[in-house]
Amino acid sequence: MLSGNTKDLKQSIIKKLEKLNRKKFKTDFIISPELAKRLSLLSKEINRQIGLLIDRYNEIQYVIVGDNKSIFIPELKRFRLVPGKLRGLRLVHTHLYNEGLTEDDITDLAMLRLDAVSAILINQEGLPAKIETAFLLPPNRENNIYNILDETDVYNQKTNFSEFIKNLEKEIEEKSISLFQIKKENNAFLVGCFKNKEEAKESLLELKELARSAGLNVVDTIYQIKQKVDPKYILGIGKLKNIAIRAYQLGVDYIIFDNNLTPSQAREISKLVEIKIMDRTQLILDIFAKRAHSNEGKLKVELAQLKYLMPRLSVKDDSLSRLTGGIGGRGPGETKLEIDRRRIKDKIAFLTRKLKQIEKTRDIQRKKRTKRDIPTVSIVGYTNAGKTTLINSLTNSNIYADNLMFATLDTSSKRLRFPEEKEIIITDTVGFIRDLPEDLKDAFKSTLEELYDADLLLHVVDISNKNYEKQIESVNKILEELNLKDMDTILVFNKIDLIDDETLKERKKEYPEAVFISALNRKTFQPLLDKIFYKIFKKKLKHASS
Ligand SMILES: Nc1nc2c(ncn2[C@@H]2O[C@H](COP(=O)(O)OP(=O)(O)OP(=O)(O)O)[C@@H](O)[C@H]2O)c(=O)[nH]1
Ligand SMILES: [Mg+2]
């Protein structure tokens, strides 16, 4: 492909340039001396830089014309970046004034992850005087990005280039694994822009848990402190470029933003960064997609994902595929999303209708159950607080619980027997999280509808979590949004086995109304059981007798 500044060039020159295109030449080196000479003379004649992008088979894939000081590399559509690999293209271009590699050359090398960038320095006669080559370094502790090859004689090159690149890629892989624990796939950088350090640490800690729950290998977390996020890129462009370059170097597959991205931000960042990017909402959606088992759950997640993607599909550009695929191809998937917006709209409508039907049926079932007049206690709380573990221990059940965010997506109900032939139904619910994406909130509100039928809520809190107070707040906020704030509630501090006695004493003083348990240890349950019994049955008795 011939591209760049070909304006006003003589037809004969254009012909000569076009002749270079797709040409395969024989060499063990970066460029053969003959080709270097031809390029130099031509470049001198038109007084513009000429660049060649050459693949690993020594075939010229792009011929680019610049001005007399620089050259602009077009989008390399046919040569996508594969995490952990180099581009498979090297740039060899002319410098007219005998000047060495420039900062722009190095930026191109790093941002495009080229195999190498060489400058042929042309002398007065229009012949190659020298060649300078920069190449990328394997991951290293010092964070060095590139190095300059130690040879400059065009006519006496010694480095066998294909060997050199083969060894370099091998070393990249080895160092990524040994120095930075890069896995085969699903490696991620977590990034964000925050108002202060404390907020950064808190948010990134939670994002890390979310990432882990989504099956990602978190390689590094990087943040920037700013009072206002960059409207275009969230982070400053310099910072973002540095992150991208390091991500390329380590072979990272995803950059996850803690800040939610507007469709236009997502697009702008994707134009700059050739790795999949995701925001917190997408990450949560992805976990939900991974975890949804019931038919209803799956439909709901798909609906939420499609709603989230809709505004991001307006421009059909290359970065699209990087925006749409979920982790490891989960979610609506790239091929499915090639269908146009209209069909997605239809799908959204279809899913909405289907879900309405399902909800209706469930509503009927729910009503049947309430008629039975068995009191219901619902467990709510921040994700990973230990809700499912508690219901399991209380009722001797075996519902899936795990040290993952959103282990539970489907509500389940169990019977719990009390003395005197009394029993209650106890239900588990999906965990809450701060700033739950709107579409998901809508989707899962209906699963939370059971809460309206509850006689009592158990608000389970992970007392060992540093942010437990904020988590209580977040849960209360969501309960308020659901109009459940005035429901009779027991605050249940869980995981007391993970804190020391001193701290436990303090918390008990702070929250005299609460009960303190370890869901893993039934011996700690009595105060909780007493309280549930009292609130459900004693109160009922009172009502009955008054
Ligand atoms: N040490 C300790 N770990 C606990 C306790 N209770 C629960 N866990 C652990 O905490 C993790 C989360 O427990 P889950 O019961 O899945 O939490 P959940 O609230 O249902 O979480 P989601 O369904 O994801 O919202 C699991 O690894 C449990 O083993 C406890 O009292 N002590
Ligand atoms: Mg659970």
Coordinates of C-alpha atoms in Angstrom, one line a residue, residues 49-471:
Q49 CA 11.3 10.9 3.8
I50 CA 10.3 7.5 2.5
G51 CA 9.5 4.6 4.8
L52 CA 9.0 0.9 4.2
L53 CA 7.1 -1.4 6.6
I54 CA 8.6 -4.8 6.0
D55 CA 7.2 -8.0 7.3
R56 CA 9.1 -11.1 8.7
Y57 CA 9.3 -12.6 5.2
N58 CA 11.1 -9.5 3.9
E59 CA 8.1 -8.5 1.9
I60 CA 7.3 -4.7 1.8
Q61 CA 3.8 -4.3 3.1
Y62 CA 3.5 -0.5 3.2
V63 CA 5.3 2.3 1.3
I64 CA 4.9 5.6 3.1
V65 CA 5.9 9.1 1.9
G66 CA 6.5 11.8 4.6
D67 CA 7.7 15.3 4.5
N68 CA 11.3 16.3 4.8
K69 CA 11.4 15.8 8.6
S70 CA 8.9 13.2 9.5
I71 CA 6.7 10.4 8.4
F72 CA 3.2 9.4 9.4
I73 CA 2.4 5.7 9.8
P74 CA -1.1 4.7 8.7
E75 CA -3.4 2.4 10.6
L76 CA -2.0 -1.1 10.3
K77 CA -5.2 -2.9 9.7
R78 CA -3.8 -6.0 8.3
F79 CA -1.3 -6.4 11.1
R80 CA -3.1 -6.6 14.5
L81 CA -1.3 -6.5 17.7
V82 CA -1.2 -9.8 19.6
P83 CA -0.5 -9.4 23.3
G84 CA 3.0 -10.5 24.1
K85 CA 4.2 -10.4 20.5
L86 CA 5.8 -7.7 18.4
R87 CA 3.9 -6.3 15.4
G88 CA 5.7 -8.4 12.8
L89 CA 6.6 -5.2 10.8
R90 CA 9.8 -3.2 10.9
L91 CA 10.0 0.4 9.8
V92 CA 13.0 1.4 7.7
H93 CA 12.9 5.0 6.6
T94 CA 15.2 7.8 5.3
H95 CA 16.4 10.8 7.2
L96 CA 17.4 13.6 4.8
Y97 CA 19.7 15.7 7.0
N98 CA 21.9 13.1 8.4
E99 CA 20.0 13.3 11.7
G100 CA 19.7 10.2 14.0
L101 CA 16.5 8.6 15.3
T102 CA 14.1 11.1 16.7
E103 CA 11.7 11.0 19.7
D104 CA 8.8 10.5 17.2
D105 CA 10.6 7.4 15.8
I106 CA 10.9 6.0 19.3
T107 CA 7.2 6.8 20.1
D108 CA 6.2 5.0 16.9
L109 CA 8.4 2.0 17.8
A110 CA 6.8 1.7 21.3
M111 CA 3.1 2.7 20.5
L112 CA 2.9 0.5 17.4
R113 CA 5.1 -2.2 18.9
L114 CA 7.1 -2.5 15.7
D115 CA 9.8 -5.1 15.4
A116 CA 12.3 -2.3 14.9
V117 CA 12.6 1.2 13.6
S118 CA 15.6 2.1 11.4
A119 CA 16.7 5.4 10.0
I120 CA 18.9 5.5 7.0
L121 CA 20.9 8.7 7.2
I122 CA 21.5 10.2 3.8
N123 CA 24.6 12.1 2.8
Q124 CA 25.1 15.0 0.3
E125 CA 25.2 12.7 -2.6
G126 CA 21.9 11.1 -1.7
L127 CA 23.5 7.8 -0.6
P128 CA 23.1 6.0 2.7
A129 CA 25.8 7.2 5.1
K130 CA 24.7 5.3 8.2
I131 CA 21.8 3.2 9.5
E132 CA 20.5 3.6 13.1
T133 CA 18.1 1.0 14.5
A134 CA 16.1 1.0 17.7
F135 CA 14.3 -2.1 19.0
L136 CA 12.1 -2.9 22.0
L137 CA 13.3 -4.5 25.1
P138 CA 11.8 -7.5 27.0
P139 CA 10.1 -6.6 30.3
N140 CA 12.7 -5.5 32.8
R141 CA 12.7 -4.2 36.4
E142 CA 14.1 -0.9 35.4
N143 CA 11.2 -0.2 33.1
N144 CA 13.4 0.5 30.1
I145 CA 11.5 0.4 26.9
Y146 CA 14.0 0.3 24.0
N147 CA 17.6 0.1 23.0
I148 CA 19.8 1.1 20.0
L149 CA 21.4 -1.6 17.9
D150 CA 25.2 -1.4 18.1
E151 CA 25.9 -1.2 14.3
T152 CA 25.6 1.6 11.8
D153 CA 27.4 0.5 8.6
V154 CA 24.7 -0.1 5.9
Y155 CA 27.2 -2.0 3.8
N156 CA 28.6 -4.2 6.5
Q157 CA 25.6 -5.3 8.6
K158 CA 26.2 -8.2 10.9
T159 CA 22.9 -8.8 12.8
N160 CA 20.9 -11.6 11.3
F161 CA 17.5 -9.9 11.8
S162 CA 15.1 -12.8 11.7
E163 CA 17.2 -14.7 14.3
F164 CA 17.4 -11.5 16.3
I165 CA 13.6 -11.1 16.4
K166 CA 13.0 -14.7 17.1
N167 CA 15.2 -14.6 20.1
L168 CA 13.8 -11.3 21.3
E169 CA 10.2 -12.6 21.2
K170 CA 11.3 -15.7 23.1
E171 CA 13.0 -13.5 25.8
I172 CA 9.9 -11.3 26.0
E173 CA 7.8 -14.3 26.8
E174 CA 10.3 -15.7 29.3
K175 CA 10.8 -12.4 31.2
S176 CA 7.0 -11.7 31.3
I177 CA 6.5 -14.9 33.1
S178 CA 9.5 -14.9 35.4
L179 CA 9.5 -11.2 36.3
F180 CA 5.8 -10.3 36.1
Q181 CA 3.9 -13.5 36.5
I182 CA 2.1 -13.1 33.2
K183 CA -0.3 -15.9 32.5
K184 CA -1.2 -17.4 29.2
E185 CA -4.3 -15.2 28.9
N186 CA -6.5 -12.7 30.7
N187 CA -3.8 -10.5 32.1
A188 CA -5.0 -7.1 33.2
F189 CA -3.8 -3.7 34.3
L190 CA -6.2 -1.8 36.6
V191 CA -6.2 1.9 36.2
G192 CA -8.2 4.9 37.3
C193 CA -8.3 8.6 38.0
F194 CA -9.2 9.6 41.6
K195 CA -9.6 12.7 43.7
N196 CA -7.2 11.5 46.4
K197 CA -4.9 8.6 47.4
E198 CA -7.4 7.1 49.9
E199 CA -10.2 6.9 47.3
A200 CA -7.7 5.4 44.8
K201 CA -6.6 2.7 47.2
E202 CA -10.1 1.8 48.3
S203 CA -11.6 1.7 44.8
L204 CA -8.7 -0.2 43.3
L205 CA -8.8 -2.8 46.1
E206 CA -12.4 -3.5 45.3
L207 CA -11.7 -3.4 41.5
K208 CA -9.0 -6.0 42.1
E209 CA -11.5 -8.3 43.8
L210 CA -13.9 -7.8 40.9
A211 CA -11.2 -8.5 38.4
R212 CA -10.1 -11.6 40.3
S213 CA -13.8 -12.8 40.4
A214 CA -14.0 -12.3 36.6
G215 CA -11.0 -14.6 36.2
L216 CA -8.4 -12.0 35.4
N217 CA -4.8 -12.0 36.4
V218 CA -4.1 -8.6 37.8
V219 CA -0.6 -7.6 36.8
D220 CA -0.5 -4.0 38.0
T221 CA -2.6 -1.2 39.3
I222 CA -1.9 2.3 38.2
Y223 CA -3.7 5.5 39.1
Q224 CA -3.5 9.2 38.7
I225 CA -4.7 11.8 41.3
K226 CA -6.6 14.7 39.6
Q227 CA -9.6 16.7 40.7
K228 CA -11.2 16.3 37.4
V229 CA -10.9 13.4 35.0
D230 CA -9.6 14.1 31.5
P231 CA -12.8 14.5 29.4
K232 CA -11.3 12.6 26.5
Y233 CA -9.1 9.9 28.0
I234 CA -9.9 9.8 31.8
L235 CA -6.2 9.9 32.4
G236 CA -3.8 12.4 31.0
I237 CA -2.7 11.4 27.5
G238 CA 1.0 11.0 28.5
K239 CA 0.1 8.7 31.3
L240 CA -2.2 6.7 29.2
K241 CA 0.5 6.2 26.5
N242 CA 2.9 5.1 29.1
I243 CA 0.4 2.6 30.5
A244 CA -0.2 1.3 27.0
I245 CA 3.5 0.9 26.2
R246 CA 4.1 -1.0 29.4
A247 CA 1.0 -3.1 28.8
Y248 CA 2.3 -4.0 25.4
Q249 CA 5.7 -4.8 26.8
L250 CA 4.4 -7.2 29.4
G251 CA 1.9 -8.7 27.1
V252 CA -1.2 -7.6 29.0
D253 CA -4.5 -8.4 27.4
Y254 CA -6.9 -5.9 29.2
I255 CA -6.8 -2.4 30.6
I256 CA -9.6 -2.1 33.1
F257 CA -10.8 1.4 34.1
D258 CA -12.3 1.9 37.5
N259 CA -14.0 5.0 36.2
N260 CA -17.0 4.3 34.0
L261 CA -16.4 5.3 30.4
T262 CA -18.8 7.2 28.3
P263 CA -19.2 5.8 24.8
S264 CA -17.0 8.5 23.3
Q265 CA -14.3 8.1 25.9
A266 CA -14.3 4.4 25.3
R267 CA -13.9 5.1 21.6
E268 CA -11.1 7.7 22.0
I269 CA -9.1 5.4 24.3
S270 CA -9.6 2.5 21.9
K271 CA -8.2 4.6 19.1
L272 CA -5.1 5.2 21.1
V273 CA -4.6 1.9 22.9
E274 CA -4.5 -1.3 20.9
I275 CA -5.6 -3.5 23.8
K276 CA -9.1 -4.4 25.0
I277 CA -10.4 -1.9 27.4
M278 CA -13.2 -2.3 29.9
D279 CA -14.7 -0.2 32.6
R280 CA -16.0 -1.2 36.1
T281 CA -19.6 -1.6 34.8
Q282 CA -18.5 -4.0 32.0
L283 CA -16.4 -5.9 34.5
I284 CA -19.5 -6.4 36.8
L285 CA -21.6 -7.3 33.8
D286 CA -19.0 -9.8 32.8
I287 CA -19.0 -11.4 36.2
F288 CA -22.7 -11.6 36.1
A289 CA -22.6 -13.2 32.7
K290 CA -20.1 -15.8 34.0
R291 CA -22.2 -16.5 37.0
A292 CA -25.7 -16.5 35.7
H293 CA -27.1 -20.1 35.7
S294 CA -30.8 -19.8 35.6
N295 CA -32.6 -19.0 32.3
E296 CA -33.9 -15.8 33.8
G297 CA -30.5 -14.7 35.1
K298 CA -28.9 -15.3 31.7
L299 CA -31.6 -13.4 29.9
K300 CA -31.3 -10.5 32.3
V301 CA -27.5 -10.2 32.0
E302 CA -27.7 -10.4 28.2
L303 CA -30.3 -7.6 28.2
A304 CA -28.1 -5.5 30.5
Q305 CA -25.1 -6.1 28.3
L306 CA -26.9 -5.2 25.1
K307 CA -28.3 -2.0 26.7
Y308 CA -24.8 -1.1 27.7
L309 CA -23.4 -1.8 24.3
M310 CA -26.0 0.0 22.2
P311 CA -24.7 3.5 22.4
R312 CA -21.2 2.1 21.9
L313 CA -22.1 0.6 18.5
S314 CA -22.9 3.9 16.8
V315 CA -19.6 4.0 14.9
K316 CA -18.4 1.0 13.0
D317 CA -14.7 1.3 13.5
D318 CA -11.9 -0.9 14.2
S319 CA -11.7 -0.4 17.8
L320 CA -15.2 -1.8 18.0
S321 CA -14.2 -5.4 18.4
R322 CA -12.0 -4.4 21.3
L323 CA -14.9 -2.8 23.1
T324 CA -17.5 -5.5 22.7
G325 CA -16.1 -8.9 23.4
G326 CA -16.4 -9.9 27.0
I327 CA -13.5 -11.6 28.8
G328 CA -12.5 -14.8 27.1
G329 CA -15.4 -14.3 24.6
R330 CA -18.2 -14.3 27.1
G331 CA -21.1 -11.9 26.7
P332 CA -22.8 -11.0 23.5
G333 CA -19.6 -11.9 21.6
E334 CA -17.9 -10.3 18.7
T335 CA -19.6 -12.1 15.8
K336 CA -23.0 -11.7 17.3
L337 CA -22.4 -8.0 17.6
E338 CA -21.6 -7.5 14.0
I339 CA -25.3 -7.5 13.5
D340 CA -26.5 -3.9 13.3
R341 CA -28.1 -1.8 15.9
R342 CA -31.5 -2.4 14.6
R343 CA -31.3 -6.1 15.3
I344 CA -29.9 -5.4 18.7
K345 CA -32.8 -3.2 19.3
D346 CA -35.1 -6.0 18.3
K347 CA -33.3 -8.3 20.5
I348 CA -33.6 -6.0 23.5
A349 CA -37.3 -5.7 22.9
F350 CA -37.6 -9.5 22.6
L351 CA -35.7 -10.1 25.8
T352 CA -37.7 -7.5 27.7
R353 CA -40.9 -9.3 26.6
K354 CA -39.6 -12.7 27.5
L355 CA -38.5 -11.5 30.9
K356 CA -41.9 -10.0 31.6
Q357 CA -43.5 -13.3 31.0
I358 CA -41.0 -15.1 33.3
E359 CA -41.6 -12.5 36.0
K360 CA -45.3 -13.0 35.8
T361 CA -45.1 -16.7 36.3
R362 CA -42.7 -16.2 39.2
D363 CA -45.0 -13.6 40.7
I364 CA -47.8 -16.2 40.8
Q365 CA -45.6 -18.7 42.4
R366 CA -44.5 -16.2 45.0
K367 CA -48.0 -15.3 45.8
K368 CA -48.8 -19.0 46.3
R369 CA -46.0 -19.2 48.8
T370 CA -47.0 -16.2 50.8
K371 CA -50.4 -17.7 51.1
R372 CA -48.9 -20.5 53.0
D373 CA -48.2 -18.0 55.7
I374 CA -44.7 -19.1 56.6
P375 CA -42.7 -16.2 57.8
T376 CA -39.9 -15.2 55.5
V377 CA -36.5 -13.8 56.5
S378 CA -34.3 -12.4 53.7
I379 CA -30.6 -12.1 53.8
V380 CA -29.1 -9.0 52.2
G381 CA -25.7 -7.4 52.2
Y382 CA -22.6 -6.4 50.3
T383 CA -21.2 -8.9 47.9
N384 CA -18.9 -11.5 49.5
A385 CA -20.1 -10.7 53.1
G386 CA -21.0 -14.3 53.7
K387 CA -24.7 -14.4 53.1
T388 CA -24.7 -17.8 51.3
T389 CA -22.4 -19.3 53.9
L390 CA -24.7 -18.2 56.6
I391 CA -27.8 -19.6 55.0
N392 CA -25.9 -22.9 54.4
S393 CA -24.8 -23.2 58.0
L394 CA -28.2 -22.2 59.3
T395 CA -30.1 -24.7 57.2
N396 CA -27.5 -27.4 56.6
S397 CA -27.6 -26.7 52.9
N398 CA -25.1 -26.7 50.2
I399 CA -25.7 -23.6 48.0
Y400 CA -22.6 -22.5 46.1
A401 CA -20.6 -20.0 48.2
D402 CA -17.1 -18.8 47.2
N403 CA -14.6 -16.1 47.9
L404 CA -15.6 -14.3 44.8
M405 CA -17.7 -11.2 44.2
F406 CA -21.2 -12.1 43.1
A407 CA -20.9 -15.8 43.8
T408 CA -24.7 -15.8 44.1
L409 CA -26.9 -14.5 41.4
D410 CA -30.0 -16.5 41.8
T411 CA -32.1 -16.3 44.9
S412 CA -32.8 -19.5 46.7
S413 CA -35.0 -20.3 49.7
K414 CA -34.5 -22.8 52.5
R415 CA -36.6 -23.8 55.4
L416 CA -35.2 -23.2 58.9
R417 CA -36.8 -25.0 61.8
F418 CA -37.2 -23.6 65.2
P419 CA -38.4 -25.3 68.4
E420 CA -42.1 -25.8 69.0
E421 CA -42.7 -26.9 65.4
K422 CA -42.1 -23.4 64.2
E423 CA -40.4 -22.7 60.9
I424 CA -39.4 -19.9 58.7
I425 CA -38.3 -19.6 55.1
I426 CA -35.0 -18.0 54.7
T427 CA -33.9 -16.6 51.3
D428 CA -30.5 -15.7 50.0
T429 CA -30.1 -12.8 47.6
V430 CA -27.7 -11.3 45.1
G431 CA -25.0 -9.2 46.7
F432 CA -25.0 -5.5 46.6
I433 CA -22.2 -3.2 45.5
R434 CA -21.6 0.5 45.4
D435 CA -22.5 2.2 42.1
L436 CA -24.3 -0.8 40.7
P437 CA -24.7 -0.2 37.0
E438 CA -28.2 1.2 36.2
D439 CA -29.1 -1.5 33.7
L440 CA -28.1 -4.2 36.1
K441 CA -30.0 -2.5 38.9
D442 CA -33.1 -2.5 36.8
A443 CA -32.5 -6.1 35.8
F444 CA -32.0 -7.4 39.3
K445 CA -34.6 -5.3 41.0
S446 CA -37.1 -8.0 40.2
T447 CA -35.1 -10.7 41.9
L448 CA -35.0 -8.4 44.9
E449 CA -38.8 -8.2 44.8
E450 CA -39.0 -11.1 47.1
L451 CA -37.6 -8.7 49.7
Y452 CA -41.0 -6.9 49.8
D453 CA -42.6 -10.1 51.1
A454 CA -40.0 -10.6 53.8
D455 CA -41.0 -10.2 57.5
L456 CA -37.4 -9.5 58.5
L457 CA -34.1 -8.7 56.8
L458 CA -30.7 -9.9 57.9
H459 CA -28.2 -7.3 56.8
V460 CA -24.9 -9.3 56.8
V461 CA -21.7 -7.3 57.0
D462 CA -18.1 -8.6 56.6
I463 CA -16.6 -7.1 59.7
S464 CA -13.1 -8.0 58.5
N465 CA -13.3 -5.8 55.4
K466 CA -11.5 -2.5 55.9
N467 CA -14.4 -0.7 54.1
Y468 CA -17.2 -2.3 56.1
E469 CA -18.7 1.0 57.1
K470 CA -18.9 2.2 53.6
Q471 CA -20.3 -1.1 52.6

